[in-house]
Amino acid sequence: MRTAPRNNRRRGTALAALLLSVMLAGAGCNGVGDADSGGDGAKGAAAAPQEEGGRAGNESAADSGLADGSGAKQKEPDGNPKLAQHIIRTANLRVRVESVPSALDKVRTAAADAGGIVGSETTDRDGKGNERSRIVLRVPQEQYGAVLQALEGTGKVLERSDKAEDVTEQVVDVDSRIKTQRASVERIRALMDKATKLSDVVTLESELSTRQADLESLLAQQASLKDRTSLATITLHLTESGAKPAPKDEDDPGFLDALSGGWNALVNVAKWIVIVLAAIAPWAAVLLILFLLWRLSGRRVPRRTPALALGGGGARPDPDAPDSPSTAPAPASPAPCPNQEPTGTNPPSSDSNPPPTGANPPSTDPQPPATGPKPPADPGA
């Protein structure tokens, strides 16, 4: 009866010790904590993860090999293993060609013959109407030089740049971290299978999720390095040469040339006339409207005729009557005869001119007799 509790205690102590050692170990740590002090059960639990870690390490070392065999270990004459170099090659090439479409056909053929692919392609025209293209090729490392020579033969090389980056240390480091991370994940899974407490299971699951995420990130880095070291990248820019100038015609101009020139001049003059009229049209419309408004306002204002100053009564003269001086003095009446008494009224005037129309009527009051001396009688009367 006492043996069972002791075994349970030993197993709990072993699980706690292993959990502590796993949590203290880093993602890239190569060492694993020893839990031998926890008893026989702890040793058995730690042995299985170590075996799984060894298998995972061997698998990761095999996966790190590239298509060209650069990841495999090679032996030197003295027997020591030597890792091949992992190099990322990139090139930029600018070529001037006579025809971009025909040059693109040659480029695609060269990439296909070398076992490569066309990563991307863009074609457009510049401001002068010349066609241009940008194409990205992915070719195997072994065919890198041959493809470059084929691309340079499509036209005149204007610019070339080549770059090689050695990433051997980075590849080895990633492979080692993947090996350690896989072993760590396997240990966490083994502990989860033997855990009996709910708190231990929750803690182990959280730790397993973290380790699994780190492992996936390392695997993505390994795949990217493998792709870039196995396939070289070539970026090619193709541009067309400018159009050749037309040969000059040294012959004298003929009738058709003169007719064509005259027609072109007529079209140009008509074009400029239309442009000038279009520019003047708004101003002409505004001036026409202002002129019409001025005419209408001038007709509506009435004309005023100044009144003539008349003697006595201030009556307006008749515009149809003939002009006559209104201020001329009346003619003197003739002297009365000696045997005739004055009638008290002045005889009518012998002036043939009628009195002005509209004048005051003659006064009916008797005229006073003349006080002056009477003139002598005319003997012939």
CSV table of C-alpha atoms in Angstrom, one decimal:
chain,number,residue,atom,x,y,z
A,1,MET,CA,0.0,0.0,0.0
A,2,ARG,CA,2.9,2.4,0.7
A,3,THR,CA,4.6,1.6,-2.6
A,4,ALA,CA,1.9,3.2,-4.8
A,5,PRO,CA,2.1,6.7,-3.1
A,6,ARG,CA,5.9,6.7,-3.3
A,7,ASN,CA,5.7,5.9,-7.1
A,8,ASN,CA,3.1,8.7,-7.6
A,9,ARG,CA,5.3,11.1,-5.8
A,10,ARG,CA,8.3,10.2,-7.8
A,11,ARG,CA,6.4,10.5,-11.1
A,12,GLY,CA,5.0,14.0,-10.0
A,13,THR,CA,8.5,15.1,-9.1
A,14,ALA,CA,9.9,13.9,-12.4
A,15,LEU,CA,7.2,15.7,-14.4
A,16,ALA,CA,7.8,18.9,-12.5
A,17,ALA,CA,11.5,18.7,-13.1
A,18,LEU,CA,11.1,18.0,-16.8
A,19,LEU,CA,8.6,20.8,-17.2
A,20,LEU,CA,11.0,23.3,-15.5
A,21,SER,CA,13.9,22.2,-17.7
A,22,VAL,CA,11.9,22.5,-20.9
A,23,MET,CA,10.6,26.0,-20.0
A,24,LEU,CA,14.1,27.2,-19.2
A,25,ALA,CA,15.6,25.9,-22.4
A,26,GLY,CA,15.5,28.5,-25.3
A,27,ALA,CA,14.3,27.9,-28.8
A,28,GLY,CA,17.8,27.6,-30.1
A,29,CYS,CA,19.3,25.9,-27.0
A,30,ASN,CA,21.1,22.7,-27.7
A,31,GLY,CA,21.3,21.4,-24.1
A,32,VAL,CA,18.5,19.6,-22.4
A,33,GLY,CA,18.1,19.6,-18.6
A,34,ASP,CA,18.9,16.3,-16.8
A,35,ALA,CA,16.1,15.0,-14.5
A,36,ASP,CA,17.8,11.8,-13.3
A,37,SER,CA,17.3,12.9,-9.6
A,38,GLY,CA,13.5,12.4,-10.2
A,39,GLY,CA,13.7,8.6,-10.2
A,40,ASP,CA,13.4,5.8,-12.7
A,41,GLY,CA,10.1,7.0,-14.2
A,42,ALA,CA,11.7,10.4,-15.1
A,43,LYS,CA,14.5,8.7,-16.9
A,44,GLY,CA,12.1,6.7,-19.0
A,45,ALA,CA,10.1,9.8,-19.9
A,46,ALA,CA,13.2,11.7,-21.0
A,47,ALA,CA,14.7,8.9,-23.1
A,48,ALA,CA,11.9,8.8,-25.7
A,49,PRO,CA,12.0,12.6,-26.5
A,50,GLN,CA,15.8,12.4,-27.0
A,51,GLU,CA,15.4,9.5,-29.5
A,52,GLU,CA,12.7,11.4,-31.4
A,53,GLY,CA,14.9,14.5,-31.4
A,54,GLY,CA,17.8,12.5,-32.9
A,55,ARG,CA,15.6,11.3,-35.7
A,56,ALA,CA,14.2,14.8,-36.3
A,57,GLY,CA,17.8,16.2,-36.5
A,58,ASN,CA,18.7,13.7,-39.1
A,59,GLU,CA,15.6,14.5,-41.1
A,60,SER,CA,16.3,18.3,-41.0
A,61,ALA,CA,19.9,17.7,-42.1
A,62,ALA,CA,18.6,15.8,-45.1
A,63,ASP,CA,16.0,18.4,-45.9
A,64,SER,CA,18.6,21.2,-46.0
A,65,GLY,CA,20.2,19.8,-49.1
A,66,LEU,CA,19.5,21.9,-52.3
A,67,ALA,CA,18.7,21.0,-55.8
A,68,ASP,CA,22.4,21.5,-56.9
A,69,GLY,CA,23.7,19.4,-54.0
A,70,SER,CA,25.2,22.4,-52.2
A,71,GLY,CA,23.6,21.4,-48.8
A,72,ALA,CA,25.1,17.9,-48.7
A,73,LYS,CA,28.3,17.3,-46.7
A,74,GLN,CA,31.5,16.5,-48.6
A,75,LYS,CA,34.6,14.9,-47.3
A,76,GLU,CA,38.0,16.5,-47.6
A,77,PRO,CA,41.1,14.3,-48.3
A,78,ASP,CA,41.8,14.2,-44.6
A,79,GLY,CA,38.3,12.7,-43.9
A,80,ASN,CA,36.7,15.8,-42.3
A,81,PRO,CA,33.3,16.8,-43.6
A,82,LYS,CA,32.9,20.1,-45.5
A,83,LEU,CA,29.7,21.9,-46.3
A,84,ALA,CA,29.3,23.3,-49.8
A,85,GLN,CA,28.6,27.0,-50.2
A,86,HIS,CA,25.1,28.4,-50.5
A,87,ILE,CA,25.1,31.5,-52.8
A,88,ILE,CA,22.3,33.8,-53.9
A,89,ARG,CA,22.9,35.2,-57.4
A,90,THR,CA,21.1,38.2,-58.8
A,91,ALA,CA,21.7,40.2,-62.0
A,92,ASN,CA,20.3,43.3,-63.7
A,93,LEU,CA,20.6,43.8,-67.4
A,94,ARG,CA,19.5,46.7,-69.7
A,95,VAL,CA,19.6,46.0,-73.4
A,96,ARG,CA,18.5,48.1,-76.4
A,97,VAL,CA,16.9,46.1,-79.2
A,98,GLU,CA,15.3,46.8,-82.6
A,99,SER,CA,12.0,45.2,-81.7
A,100,VAL,CA,10.8,44.4,-78.2
A,101,PRO,CA,8.3,41.7,-79.1
A,102,SER,CA,10.9,39.7,-81.1
A,103,ALA,CA,13.4,40.1,-78.3
A,104,LEU,CA,10.9,38.9,-75.7
A,105,ASP,CA,10.3,35.7,-77.7
A,106,LYS,CA,14.1,35.0,-77.6
A,107,VAL,CA,14.2,35.7,-73.9
A,108,ARG,CA,11.4,33.3,-73.1
A,109,THR,CA,13.0,30.6,-75.3
A,110,ALA,CA,16.4,31.0,-73.5
A,111,ALA,CA,14.7,30.7,-70.0
A,112,ALA,CA,12.7,27.6,-71.0
A,113,ASP,CA,15.8,25.8,-72.5
A,114,ALA,CA,17.7,26.4,-69.3
A,115,GLY,CA,14.9,25.0,-67.2
A,116,GLY,CA,13.9,28.3,-65.7
A,117,ILE,CA,10.7,30.3,-65.5
A,118,VAL,CA,9.4,33.8,-66.2
A,119,GLY,CA,8.6,35.4,-62.8
A,120,SER,CA,7.0,38.6,-64.0
A,121,GLU,CA,6.7,40.7,-67.2
A,122,THR,CA,5.6,44.3,-67.8
A,123,THR,CA,5.4,46.0,-71.2
A,124,ASP,CA,4.5,49.7,-72.0
A,125,ARG,CA,5.5,52.7,-74.1
A,126,ASP,CA,7.6,55.7,-73.3
A,127,GLY,CA,6.8,59.4,-74.2
A,128,LYS,CA,8.1,59.0,-77.7
A,129,GLY,CA,6.0,55.9,-78.5
A,130,ASN,CA,8.8,53.4,-78.2
A,131,GLU,CA,8.0,50.1,-76.7
A,132,ARG,CA,9.8,48.9,-73.5
A,133,SER,CA,9.6,45.9,-71.3
A,134,ARG,CA,10.7,44.6,-67.9
A,135,ILE,CA,11.0,40.8,-67.4
A,136,VAL,CA,12.2,38.8,-64.3
A,137,LEU,CA,13.7,35.4,-64.9
A,138,ARG,CA,14.3,32.5,-62.4
A,139,VAL,CA,17.0,30.1,-63.8
A,140,PRO,CA,19.0,27.3,-62.1
A,141,GLN,CA,22.4,28.2,-60.7
A,142,GLU,CA,24.2,25.9,-63.2
A,143,GLN,CA,22.6,27.7,-66.2
A,144,TYR,CA,23.1,31.3,-64.8
A,145,GLY,CA,26.1,32.2,-67.0
A,146,ALA,CA,24.7,30.7,-70.2
A,147,VAL,CA,21.4,32.5,-69.8
A,148,LEU,CA,23.2,35.8,-69.3
A,149,GLN,CA,25.1,35.3,-72.5
A,150,ALA,CA,21.9,34.6,-74.4
A,151,LEU,CA,20.2,37.7,-73.1
A,152,GLU,CA,23.2,39.9,-74.0
A,153,GLY,CA,23.0,38.6,-77.6
A,154,THR,CA,19.5,40.0,-78.1
A,155,GLY,CA,20.8,43.6,-78.7
A,156,LYS,CA,23.2,46.3,-77.5
A,157,VAL,CA,24.0,46.0,-73.7
A,158,LEU,CA,23.6,49.4,-72.1
A,159,GLU,CA,24.0,48.4,-68.4
A,160,ARG,CA,24.8,45.2,-66.5
A,161,SER,CA,25.2,44.5,-62.7
A,162,ASP,CA,25.9,41.1,-61.1
A,163,LYS,CA,25.7,40.3,-57.4
A,164,ALA,CA,26.5,37.1,-55.4
A,165,GLU,CA,25.7,36.7,-51.7
A,166,ASP,CA,27.1,33.9,-49.6
A,167,VAL,CA,24.4,32.6,-47.1
A,168,THR,CA,26.1,29.4,-46.1
A,169,GLU,CA,26.3,30.3,-42.4
A,170,GLN,CA,22.6,31.4,-42.4
A,171,VAL,CA,21.5,28.1,-43.9
A,172,VAL,CA,23.5,26.1,-41.4
A,173,ASP,CA,22.1,28.2,-38.5
A,174,VAL,CA,18.5,27.7,-39.6
A,175,ASP,CA,19.0,24.0,-40.0
A,176,SER,CA,20.4,23.7,-36.5
A,177,ARG,CA,17.6,25.7,-35.0
A,178,ILE,CA,15.0,23.6,-36.8
A,179,LYS,CA,16.6,20.4,-35.4
A,180,THR,CA,16.5,21.7,-31.9
A,181,GLN,CA,13.0,23.1,-32.2
A,182,ARG,CA,11.6,19.8,-33.5
A,183,ALA,CA,13.2,17.9,-30.6
A,184,SER,CA,11.7,20.4,-28.1
A,185,VAL,CA,8.2,20.0,-29.6
A,186,GLU,CA,8.5,16.2,-29.3
A,187,ARG,CA,9.4,16.5,-25.7
A,188,ILE,CA,6.5,18.7,-24.9
A,189,ARG,CA,4.2,16.2,-26.6
A,190,ALA,CA,5.6,13.3,-24.6
A,191,LEU,CA,5.1,15.2,-21.3
A,192,MET,CA,1.5,16.0,-22.3
A,193,ASP,CA,0.8,12.3,-22.8
A,194,LYS,CA,2.1,11.6,-19.2
A,195,ALA,CA,0.6,14.6,-17.5
A,196,THR,CA,-2.3,13.9,-15.0
A,197,LYS,CA,-3.1,17.3,-13.6
A,198,LEU,CA,-5.2,19.8,-15.5
A,199,SER,CA,-2.9,22.7,-14.7
A,200,ASP,CA,0.1,20.8,-16.1
A,201,VAL,CA,-1.8,20.0,-19.3
A,202,VAL,CA,-2.8,23.7,-19.8
A,203,THR,CA,0.7,24.9,-19.2
A,204,LEU,CA,2.2,22.2,-21.6
A,205,GLU,CA,-0.4,23.1,-24.3
A,206,SER,CA,0.6,26.8,-24.2
A,207,GLU,CA,4.2,25.9,-24.4
A,208,LEU,CA,3.6,23.6,-27.3
A,209,SER,CA,1.8,26.3,-29.3
A,210,THR,CA,4.7,28.7,-28.8
A,211,ARG,CA,7.3,26.1,-29.9
A,212,GLN,CA,5.2,25.0,-32.9
A,213,ALA,CA,4.9,28.6,-34.1
A,214,ASP,CA,8.7,29.1,-33.8
A,215,LEU,CA,9.2,25.9,-35.7
A,216,GLU,CA,6.9,27.0,-38.6
A,217,SER,CA,8.8,30.3,-38.8
A,218,LEU,CA,12.1,28.5,-39.1
A,219,LEU,CA,10.7,26.2,-41.8
A,220,ALA,CA,9.6,29.2,-43.8
A,221,GLN,CA,13.1,30.7,-43.6
A,222,GLN,CA,14.6,27.5,-44.7
A,223,ALA,CA,12.3,27.2,-47.8
A,224,SER,CA,13.0,30.8,-48.8
A,225,LEU,CA,16.8,30.2,-48.6
A,226,LYS,CA,16.4,27.0,-50.6
A,227,ASP,CA,14.5,28.8,-53.3
A,228,ARG,CA,16.9,31.7,-53.6
A,229,THR,CA,20.0,29.6,-53.6
A,230,SER,CA,18.8,27.0,-56.1
A,231,LEU,CA,17.4,29.6,-58.6
A,232,ALA,CA,19.2,32.7,-59.7
A,233,THR,CA,17.2,35.9,-60.4
A,234,ILE,CA,17.8,37.9,-63.6
A,235,THR,CA,16.0,41.2,-64.2
A,236,LEU,CA,16.0,42.3,-67.8
A,237,HIS,CA,15.0,45.7,-69.2
A,238,LEU,CA,14.4,45.9,-72.9
A,239,THR,CA,14.1,49.3,-74.8
A,240,GLU,CA,13.6,50.0,-78.4
A,241,SER,CA,16.0,52.2,-80.4
A,242,GLY,CA,14.5,55.5,-81.7
A,243,ALA,CA,13.0,55.7,-85.2
A,244,LYS,CA,15.5,56.4,-87.9
A,245,PRO,CA,15.2,59.9,-89.6
A,246,ALA,CA,13.6,59.9,-93.0
A,247,PRO,CA,16.0,60.6,-95.9
A,248,LYS,CA,15.9,64.2,-97.1
A,249,ASP,CA,14.4,64.8,-100.5
A,250,GLU,CA,16.9,66.8,-102.5
A,251,ASP,CA,14.7,67.2,-105.6
A,252,ASP,CA,13.2,70.6,-106.4
A,253,PRO,CA,9.6,71.1,-105.4
A,254,GLY,CA,7.0,70.4,-108.1
A,255,PHE,CA,3.4,71.3,-108.7
A,256,LEU,CA,2.0,68.8,-106.3
A,257,ASP,CA,4.4,70.0,-103.6
A,258,ALA,CA,3.2,73.6,-104.1
A,259,LEU,CA,-0.4,72.6,-104.1
A,260,SER,CA,0.0,70.7,-100.9
A,261,GLY,CA,1.9,73.6,-99.3
A,262,GLY,CA,-0.8,76.1,-100.3
A,263,TRP,CA,-3.5,73.8,-99.0
A,264,ASN,CA,-1.7,73.4,-95.7
A,265,ALA,CA,-1.3,77.2,-95.4
A,266,LEU,CA,-5.0,77.7,-96.1
A,267,VAL,CA,-6.0,75.2,-93.4
A,268,ASN,CA,-3.7,76.9,-90.9
A,269,VAL,CA,-5.0,80.4,-91.7
A,270,ALA,CA,-8.6,79.2,-91.4
A,271,LYS,CA,-7.8,77.5,-88.1
A,272,TRP,CA,-6.3,80.7,-86.7
A,273,ILE,CA,-9.3,82.8,-87.9
A,274,VAL,CA,-11.6,80.4,-86.1
A,275,ILE,CA,-9.6,80.7,-83.0
A,276,VAL,CA,-9.5,84.5,-83.1
A,277,LEU,CA,-13.3,84.7,-83.7
A,278,ALA,CA,-13.9,82.3,-80.8
A,279,ALA,CA,-11.8,84.6,-78.6
A,280,ILE,CA,-13.6,87.8,-79.7
A,281,ALA,CA,-17.2,86.3,-79.6
A,282,PRO,CA,-17.7,86.8,-75.8
A,283,TRP,CA,-16.6,90.5,-76.0
A,284,ALA,CA,-18.7,91.2,-79.1
A,285,ALA,CA,-21.8,89.7,-77.4
A,286,VAL,CA,-21.3,91.9,-74.3
A,287,LEU,CA,-20.8,95.1,-76.4
A,288,LEU,CA,-23.9,94.3,-78.5
A,289,ILE,CA,-26.0,94.0,-75.4
A,290,LEU,CA,-24.7,97.3,-74.0
A,291,PHE,CA,-25.4,99.1,-77.3
A,292,LEU,CA,-29.0,97.8,-77.4
A,293,LEU,CA,-29.6,98.9,-73.9
A,294,TRP,CA,-28.3,102.4,-74.7
A,295,ARG,CA,-30.6,102.7,-77.7
A,296,LEU,CA,-33.7,101.6,-75.7
A,297,SER,CA,-32.9,104.1,-72.9
A,298,GLY,CA,-32.5,107.0,-75.4
A,299,ARG,CA,-36.0,106.4,-76.9
A,300,ARG,CA,-37.8,106.4,-73.6
A,301,VAL,CA,-36.6,109.8,-72.5
A,302,PRO,CA,-39.1,112.6,-73.8
A,303,ARG,CA,-37.7,115.7,-75.6
A,304,ARG,CA,-38.4,119.1,-73.9
A,305,THR,CA,-39.2,122.4,-76.1
A,306,PRO,CA,-38.3,125.6,-74.3
A,307,ALA,CA,-41.2,128.2,-74.0
A,308,LEU,CA,-40.8,131.5,-75.9
A,309,ALA,CA,-41.0,134.7,-73.8
A,310,LEU,CA,-44.1,136.7,-75.1
A,311,GLY,CA,-45.2,140.2,-74.2
A,312,GLY,CA,-48.4,140.3,-72.2
A,313,GLY,CA,-50.3,137.2,-71.1
A,314,GLY,CA,-47.3,134.8,-71.7
A,315,ALA,CA,-49.2,132.7,-74.3
A,316,ARG,CA,-47.3,130.1,-76.2
A,317,PRO,CA,-46.9,130.9,-80.0
A,318,ASP,CA,-48.4,128.7,-82.5
A,319,PRO,CA,-45.6,126.5,-84.1
A,320,ASP,CA,-47.5,126.6,-87.5
A,321,ALA,CA,-47.7,130.4,-87.7
A,322,PRO,CA,-45.0,132.3,-89.6
A,323,ASP,CA,-42.3,133.9,-87.7
A,324,SER,CA,-43.0,137.6,-86.9
A,325,PRO,CA,-41.4,139.9,-84.4
A,326,SER,CA,-43.7,140.1,-81.4
A,327,THR,CA,-42.0,143.1,-79.9
A,328,ALA,CA,-42.1,145.4,-83.0
A,329,PRO,CA,-43.8,148.8,-82.2
A,330,ALA,CA,-47.2,149.5,-83.7
A,331,PRO,CA,-47.2,152.0,-86.6
A,332,ALA,CA,-48.3,155.6,-85.8
A,333,SER,CA,-51.8,156.4,-86.7
A,334,PRO,CA,-52.3,159.4,-89.2
A,335,ALA,CA,-53.3,162.8,-87.9
A,336,PRO,CA,-57.0,163.5,-88.0
A,337,CYS,CA,-58.5,166.0,-90.4
A,338,PRO,CA,-59.2,169.6,-89.1
A,339,ASN,CA,-62.9,169.4,-89.8
A,340,GLN,CA,-63.3,166.0,-88.3
A,341,GLU,CA,-63.7,165.6,-84.6
A,342,PRO,CA,-61.8,162.9,-83.0
A,343,THR,CA,-63.8,159.8,-82.5
A,344,GLY,CA,-61.9,158.9,-79.5
A,345,THR,CA,-60.6,155.8,-81.1
A,346,ASN,CA,-57.6,155.2,-83.2
A,347,PRO,CA,-58.2,154.3,-86.8
A,348,PRO,CA,-57.3,150.8,-87.7
A,349,SER,CA,-53.8,150.3,-88.8
A,350,SER,CA,-53.1,150.2,-92.5
A,351,ASP,CA,-50.4,147.6,-92.0
A,352,SER,CA,-51.3,144.7,-94.1
A,353,ASN,CA,-49.6,142.2,-91.8
A,354,PRO,CA,-52.2,140.6,-89.5
A,355,PRO,CA,-51.7,140.7,-85.9
A,356,PRO,CA,-50.0,137.6,-84.5
A,357,THR,CA,-52.2,134.7,-83.7
A,358,GLY,CA,-52.7,134.3,-80.1
A,359,ALA,CA,-52.2,138.0,-79.2
A,360,ASN,CA,-54.3,139.8,-76.7
A,361,PRO,CA,-57.6,141.3,-78.1
A,362,PRO,CA,-57.7,145.0,-78.8
A,363,SER,CA,-58.7,147.1,-75.8
A,364,THR,CA,-62.3,148.6,-75.9
A,365,ASP,CA,-61.4,151.5,-73.6
A,366,PRO,CA,-61.5,154.9,-75.4
A,367,GLN,CA,-58.2,156.5,-76.2
A,368,PRO,CA,-57.6,159.9,-74.6
A,369,PRO,CA,-57.5,162.8,-77.0
A,370,ALA,CA,-54.2,164.0,-78.2
A,371,THR,CA,-52.9,166.9,-76.3
A,372,GLY,CA,-50.3,168.0,-78.8
A,373,PRO,CA,-50.9,170.9,-81.4
A,374,LYS,CA,-52.9,170.0,-84.4
A,375,PRO,CA,-51.1,169.9,-87.7
A,376,PRO,CA,-52.1,172.4,-90.4
A,377,ALA,CA,-54.7,171.3,-92.8
A,378,ASP,CA,-53.5,170.0,-96.1
A,379,PRO,CA,-54.6,172.5,-98.8
A,380,GLY,CA,-55.0,169.9,-101.4
A,381,ALA,CA,-57.5,167.9,-99.3
